[in-house]
Coordinates of C-alpha atoms and ligand atoms in Angstrom, one line a residue:
X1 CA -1.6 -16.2 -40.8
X2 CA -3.7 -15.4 -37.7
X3 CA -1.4 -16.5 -34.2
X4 CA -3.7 -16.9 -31.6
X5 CA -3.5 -14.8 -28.4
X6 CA -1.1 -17.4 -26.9
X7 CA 1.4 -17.6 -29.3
X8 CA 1.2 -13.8 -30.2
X9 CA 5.0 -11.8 -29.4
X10 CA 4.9 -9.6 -26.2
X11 CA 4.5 -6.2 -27.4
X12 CA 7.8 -4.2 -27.5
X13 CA 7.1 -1.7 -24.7
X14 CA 9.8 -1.5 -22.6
X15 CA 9.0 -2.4 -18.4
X16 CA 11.0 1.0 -16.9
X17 CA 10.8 0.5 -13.2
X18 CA 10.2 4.4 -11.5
X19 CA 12.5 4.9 -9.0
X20 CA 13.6 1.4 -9.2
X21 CA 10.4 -1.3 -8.2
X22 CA 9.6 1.6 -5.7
X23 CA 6.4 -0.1 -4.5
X24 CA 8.5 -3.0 -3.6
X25 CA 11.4 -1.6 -2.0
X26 CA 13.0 2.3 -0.8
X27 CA 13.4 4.4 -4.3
X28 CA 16.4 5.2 -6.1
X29 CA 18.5 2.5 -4.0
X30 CA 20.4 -0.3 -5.6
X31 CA 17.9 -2.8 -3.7
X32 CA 15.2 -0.9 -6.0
X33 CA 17.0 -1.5 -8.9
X34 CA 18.0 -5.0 -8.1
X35 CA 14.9 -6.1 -7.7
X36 CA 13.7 -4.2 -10.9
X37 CA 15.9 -6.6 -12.8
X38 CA 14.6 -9.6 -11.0
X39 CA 10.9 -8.6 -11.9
X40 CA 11.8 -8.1 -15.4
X41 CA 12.4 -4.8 -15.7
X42 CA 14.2 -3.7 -19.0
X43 CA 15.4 -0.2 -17.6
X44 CA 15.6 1.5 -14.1
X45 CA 15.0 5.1 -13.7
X46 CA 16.6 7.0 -11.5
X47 CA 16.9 10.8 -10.3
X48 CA 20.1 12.2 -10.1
X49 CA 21.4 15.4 -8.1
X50 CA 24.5 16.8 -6.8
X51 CA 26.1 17.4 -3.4
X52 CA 27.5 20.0 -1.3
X53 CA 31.0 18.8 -2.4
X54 CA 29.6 18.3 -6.0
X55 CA 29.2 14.7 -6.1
X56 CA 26.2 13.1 -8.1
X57 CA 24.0 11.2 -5.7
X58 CA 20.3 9.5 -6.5
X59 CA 18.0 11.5 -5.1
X60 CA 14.4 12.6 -6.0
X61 CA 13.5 15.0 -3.5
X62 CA 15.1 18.2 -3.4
X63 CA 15.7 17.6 0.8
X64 CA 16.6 14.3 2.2
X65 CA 13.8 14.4 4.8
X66 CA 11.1 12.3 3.1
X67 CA 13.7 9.1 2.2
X68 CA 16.5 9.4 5.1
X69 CA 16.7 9.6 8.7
X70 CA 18.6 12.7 8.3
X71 CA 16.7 14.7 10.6
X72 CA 18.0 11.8 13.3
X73 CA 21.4 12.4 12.4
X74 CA 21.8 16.1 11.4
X75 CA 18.8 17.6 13.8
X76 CA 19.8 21.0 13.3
X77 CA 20.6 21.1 9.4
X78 CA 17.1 22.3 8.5
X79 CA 16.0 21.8 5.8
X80 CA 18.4 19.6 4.9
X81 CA 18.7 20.3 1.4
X82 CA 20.7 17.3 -1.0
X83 CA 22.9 20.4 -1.9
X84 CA 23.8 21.1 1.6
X85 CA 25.0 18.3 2.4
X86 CA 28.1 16.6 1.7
X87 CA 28.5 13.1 0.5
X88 CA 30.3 11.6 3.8
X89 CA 27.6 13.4 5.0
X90 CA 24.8 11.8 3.2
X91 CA 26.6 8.1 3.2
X92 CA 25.9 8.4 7.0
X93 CA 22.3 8.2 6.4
X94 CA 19.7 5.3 6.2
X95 CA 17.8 5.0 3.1
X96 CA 15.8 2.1 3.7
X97 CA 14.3 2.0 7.0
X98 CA 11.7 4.5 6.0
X99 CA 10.2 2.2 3.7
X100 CA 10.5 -1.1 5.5
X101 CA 12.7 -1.6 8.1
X102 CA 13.5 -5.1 5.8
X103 CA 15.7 -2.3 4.3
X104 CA 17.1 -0.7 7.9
X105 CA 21.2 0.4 6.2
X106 CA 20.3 0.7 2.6
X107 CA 22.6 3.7 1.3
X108 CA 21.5 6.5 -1.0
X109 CA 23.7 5.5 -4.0
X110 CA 26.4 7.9 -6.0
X111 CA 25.6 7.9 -9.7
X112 CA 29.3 6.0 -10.1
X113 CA 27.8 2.9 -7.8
X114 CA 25.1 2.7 -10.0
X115 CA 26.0 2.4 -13.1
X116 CA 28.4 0.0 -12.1
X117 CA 26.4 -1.6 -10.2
X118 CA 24.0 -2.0 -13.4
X119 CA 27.0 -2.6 -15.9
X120 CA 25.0 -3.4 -18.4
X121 CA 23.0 -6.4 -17.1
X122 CA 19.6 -3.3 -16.8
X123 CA 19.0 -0.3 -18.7
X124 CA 19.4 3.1 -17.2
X125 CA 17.1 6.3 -17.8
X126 CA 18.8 9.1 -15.9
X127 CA 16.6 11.8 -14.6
X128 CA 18.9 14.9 -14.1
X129 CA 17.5 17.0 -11.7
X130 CA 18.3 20.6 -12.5
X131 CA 18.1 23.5 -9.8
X132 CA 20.3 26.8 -9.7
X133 CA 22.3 25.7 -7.1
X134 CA 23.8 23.5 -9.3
X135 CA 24.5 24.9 -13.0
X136 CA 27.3 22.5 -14.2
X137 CA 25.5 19.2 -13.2
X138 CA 24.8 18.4 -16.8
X139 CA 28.6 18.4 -17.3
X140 CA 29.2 16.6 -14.4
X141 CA 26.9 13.7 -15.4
X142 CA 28.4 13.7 -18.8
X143 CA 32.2 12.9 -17.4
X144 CA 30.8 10.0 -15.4
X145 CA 29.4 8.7 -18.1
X146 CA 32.2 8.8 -19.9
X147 CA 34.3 6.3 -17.4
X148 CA 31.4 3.6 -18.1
X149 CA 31.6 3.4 -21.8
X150 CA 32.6 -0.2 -21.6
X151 CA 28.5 -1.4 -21.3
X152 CA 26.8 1.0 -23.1
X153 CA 24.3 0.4 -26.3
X154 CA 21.5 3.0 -27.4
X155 CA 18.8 0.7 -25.4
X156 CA 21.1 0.5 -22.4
X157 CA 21.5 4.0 -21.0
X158 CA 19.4 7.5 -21.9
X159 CA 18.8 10.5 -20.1
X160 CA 16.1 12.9 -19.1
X161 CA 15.0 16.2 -17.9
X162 CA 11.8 18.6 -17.8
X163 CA 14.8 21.4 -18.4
X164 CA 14.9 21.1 -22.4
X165 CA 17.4 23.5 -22.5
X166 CA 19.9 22.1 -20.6
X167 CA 19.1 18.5 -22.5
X168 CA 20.1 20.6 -25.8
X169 CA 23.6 21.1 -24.2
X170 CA 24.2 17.4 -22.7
X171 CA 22.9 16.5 -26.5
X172 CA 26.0 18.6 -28.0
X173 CA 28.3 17.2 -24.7
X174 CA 26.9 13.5 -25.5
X175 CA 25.7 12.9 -28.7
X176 CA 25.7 9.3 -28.6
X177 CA 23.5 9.3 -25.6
X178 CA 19.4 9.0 -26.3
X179 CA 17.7 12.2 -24.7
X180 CA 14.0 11.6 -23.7
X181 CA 12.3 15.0 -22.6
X182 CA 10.1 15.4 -19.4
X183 CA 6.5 16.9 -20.5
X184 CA 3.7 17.1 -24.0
X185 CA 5.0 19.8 -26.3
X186 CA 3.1 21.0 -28.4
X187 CA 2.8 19.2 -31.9
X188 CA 4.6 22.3 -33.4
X189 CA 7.2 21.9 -31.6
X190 CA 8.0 18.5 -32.8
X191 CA 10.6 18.7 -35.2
X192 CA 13.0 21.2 -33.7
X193 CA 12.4 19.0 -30.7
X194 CA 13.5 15.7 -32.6
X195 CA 16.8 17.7 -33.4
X196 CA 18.5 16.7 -30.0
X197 CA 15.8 14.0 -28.3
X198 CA 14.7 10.7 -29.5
X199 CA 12.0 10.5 -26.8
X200 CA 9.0 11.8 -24.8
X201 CA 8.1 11.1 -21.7
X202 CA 4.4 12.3 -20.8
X203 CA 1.9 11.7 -18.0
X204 CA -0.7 9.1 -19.1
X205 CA -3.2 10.8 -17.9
X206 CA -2.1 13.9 -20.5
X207 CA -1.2 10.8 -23.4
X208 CA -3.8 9.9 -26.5
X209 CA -3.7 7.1 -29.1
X210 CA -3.4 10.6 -31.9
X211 CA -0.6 12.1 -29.5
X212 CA 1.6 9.1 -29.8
X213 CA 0.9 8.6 -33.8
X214 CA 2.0 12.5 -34.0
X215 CA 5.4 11.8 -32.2
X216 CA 6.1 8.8 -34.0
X217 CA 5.7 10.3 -37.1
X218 CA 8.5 12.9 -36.5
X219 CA 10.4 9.8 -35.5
X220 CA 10.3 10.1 -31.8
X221 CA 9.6 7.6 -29.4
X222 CA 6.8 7.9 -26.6
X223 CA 7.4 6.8 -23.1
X224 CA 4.4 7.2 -20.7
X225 CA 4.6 7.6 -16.5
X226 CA 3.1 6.6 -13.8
X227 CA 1.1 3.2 -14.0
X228 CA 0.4 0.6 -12.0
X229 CA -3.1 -0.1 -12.6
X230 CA -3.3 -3.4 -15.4
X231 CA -6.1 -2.1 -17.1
X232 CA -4.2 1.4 -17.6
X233 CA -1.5 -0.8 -19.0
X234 CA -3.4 -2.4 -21.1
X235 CA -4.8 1.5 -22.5
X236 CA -1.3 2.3 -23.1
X237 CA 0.3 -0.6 -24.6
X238 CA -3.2 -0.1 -27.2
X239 CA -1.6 3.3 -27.8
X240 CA 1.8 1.7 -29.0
X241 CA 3.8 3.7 -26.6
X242 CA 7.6 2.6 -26.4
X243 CA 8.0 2.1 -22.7
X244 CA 6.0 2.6 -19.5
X245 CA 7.2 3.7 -15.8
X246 CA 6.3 1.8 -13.2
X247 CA 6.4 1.6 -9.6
X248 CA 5.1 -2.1 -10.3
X249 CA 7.6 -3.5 -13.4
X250 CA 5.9 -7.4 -12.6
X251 CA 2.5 -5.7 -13.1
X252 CA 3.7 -4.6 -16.1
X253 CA 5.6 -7.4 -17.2
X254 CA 2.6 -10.1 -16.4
X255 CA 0.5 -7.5 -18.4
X256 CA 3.1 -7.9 -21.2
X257 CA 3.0 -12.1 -21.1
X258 CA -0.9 -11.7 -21.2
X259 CA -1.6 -12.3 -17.4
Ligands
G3P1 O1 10.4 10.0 -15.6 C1 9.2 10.7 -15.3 C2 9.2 10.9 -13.8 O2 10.2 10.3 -13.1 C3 9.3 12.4 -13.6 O3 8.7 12.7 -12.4 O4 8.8 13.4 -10.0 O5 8.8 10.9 -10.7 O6 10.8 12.3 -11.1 P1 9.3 12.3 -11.0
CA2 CA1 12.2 10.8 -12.1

């Protein structure tokens, strides 16, 4: 039978908030997340990196200039690296006031306070941030994981990274964990790729309605980044993608409910 606009389901895409609702609130802070949940969101996605005293702390920057008031605090630590920094260190700094001083205190989060802090009631997509300076981080995400195994269910929790290589090895330390891979492979590439990854994550602006039919057909899902814009929404959900970042989750979700 033909259902009308109103009653038609919500497509399926799921509303990943970038960074947490980062246009709403300082990125990759439990406030970001929080309020992800409260617009809707069904995941949070969040950038992971380790510290001087190998800790795993959100992060998305390679320094902590751009989202703390670490030059404040630690003037002569140039350039204030996440990796040079221990985490007493960085759980001196202020994460919030540089967005809005509505958010003056805010911490920059260890990977242990957020997933506990999600427990299951918000999906996670970890982005592991790979650099040389810190080679084992894949096996140090892996162990933390590990201590939350209490919430976790396929949709609930999956990790990412533009490094495929090092997702290949997480794959073999984590099987059970879905793997999404940063970037557009090329269409060749698709069924070795499938091997270890059940998703890609593209820019839109490299993303076609034919790309997304090519993936799905090796069994892959497609996940899409950065919009905010409804009527690039709109395009995207037209492409059946699985889930869309967004700095604006109740854009996305109002786009979703046909608003
Ligand atoms: O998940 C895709 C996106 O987060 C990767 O880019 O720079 O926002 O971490 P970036
Ligand atoms: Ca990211």
């Amino acid at each position: 039978a033909f259902t009308s606009a109103a009653h038609a389901s919500p497509p399926e895409v799921d509303n990943i908030a970038h960074r947490g609702a980062s246009a709403y609130a300082p990125e990759n802070t439990l406030a970001a997340c929080a309020l992800a949940r409260s617009q809707r969101a069904d995941t949070c996605e969040l950038d992971v990196q380790q510290t001087k005293d190998d800790h795993l702390v959100l992060m998305h920057d390679q320094t902590l200039t751009r989202t703390t008031n670490v030059e404040q605090v630690f003037p002569d630590r140039s350039p204030w690296r996440v990796s040079d920094f221990t985490l007493a260190e960085i759980k001196r700094l202020d994460a919030g006031s540089w967005f809005s001083s509505h958010f003056r205190g805010e911490r920059v989060p260890t990977l242990r306070e957020a997933l506990r802090e999600s427990n299951g009631g918000i999906g996670l997509l970890l982005e592991v941030k790979h650099s040389p300076r810190n080679p084992d981080i894949d096996r140090r995400v892996a162990a933390e994981l590990q201590e939350t195994r209490s919430w976790w269910s396929s949709r609930r929790l999956a990790v990412q990274a533009f490094d495929w290589q090092s997702m290949r090895t997480f794959h073999s330390l984590m099987p059970q964990v879905p793997i999404a891979l940063l970037g557009k492979p090329d269409l060749d590439k698709l069924t070795e790729l499938a091997g270890f990854a059940k998703a890609l994550n593209l820019p839109h602006s490299e993303l076609t309605a034919q790309y997304v039919k090519s993936v799905h057909d090796k069994g892959m899902r497609v996940y899409t980044w950065r919009a905010q814009k409804r009527a690039v929404i709109r395009r995207l959900i037209s492409y059946g993608v699985d889930g869309i970042m967004t700095n604006r989750p109740d854009h996305l979700h109002g786009v979703k409910h046909g608003r």
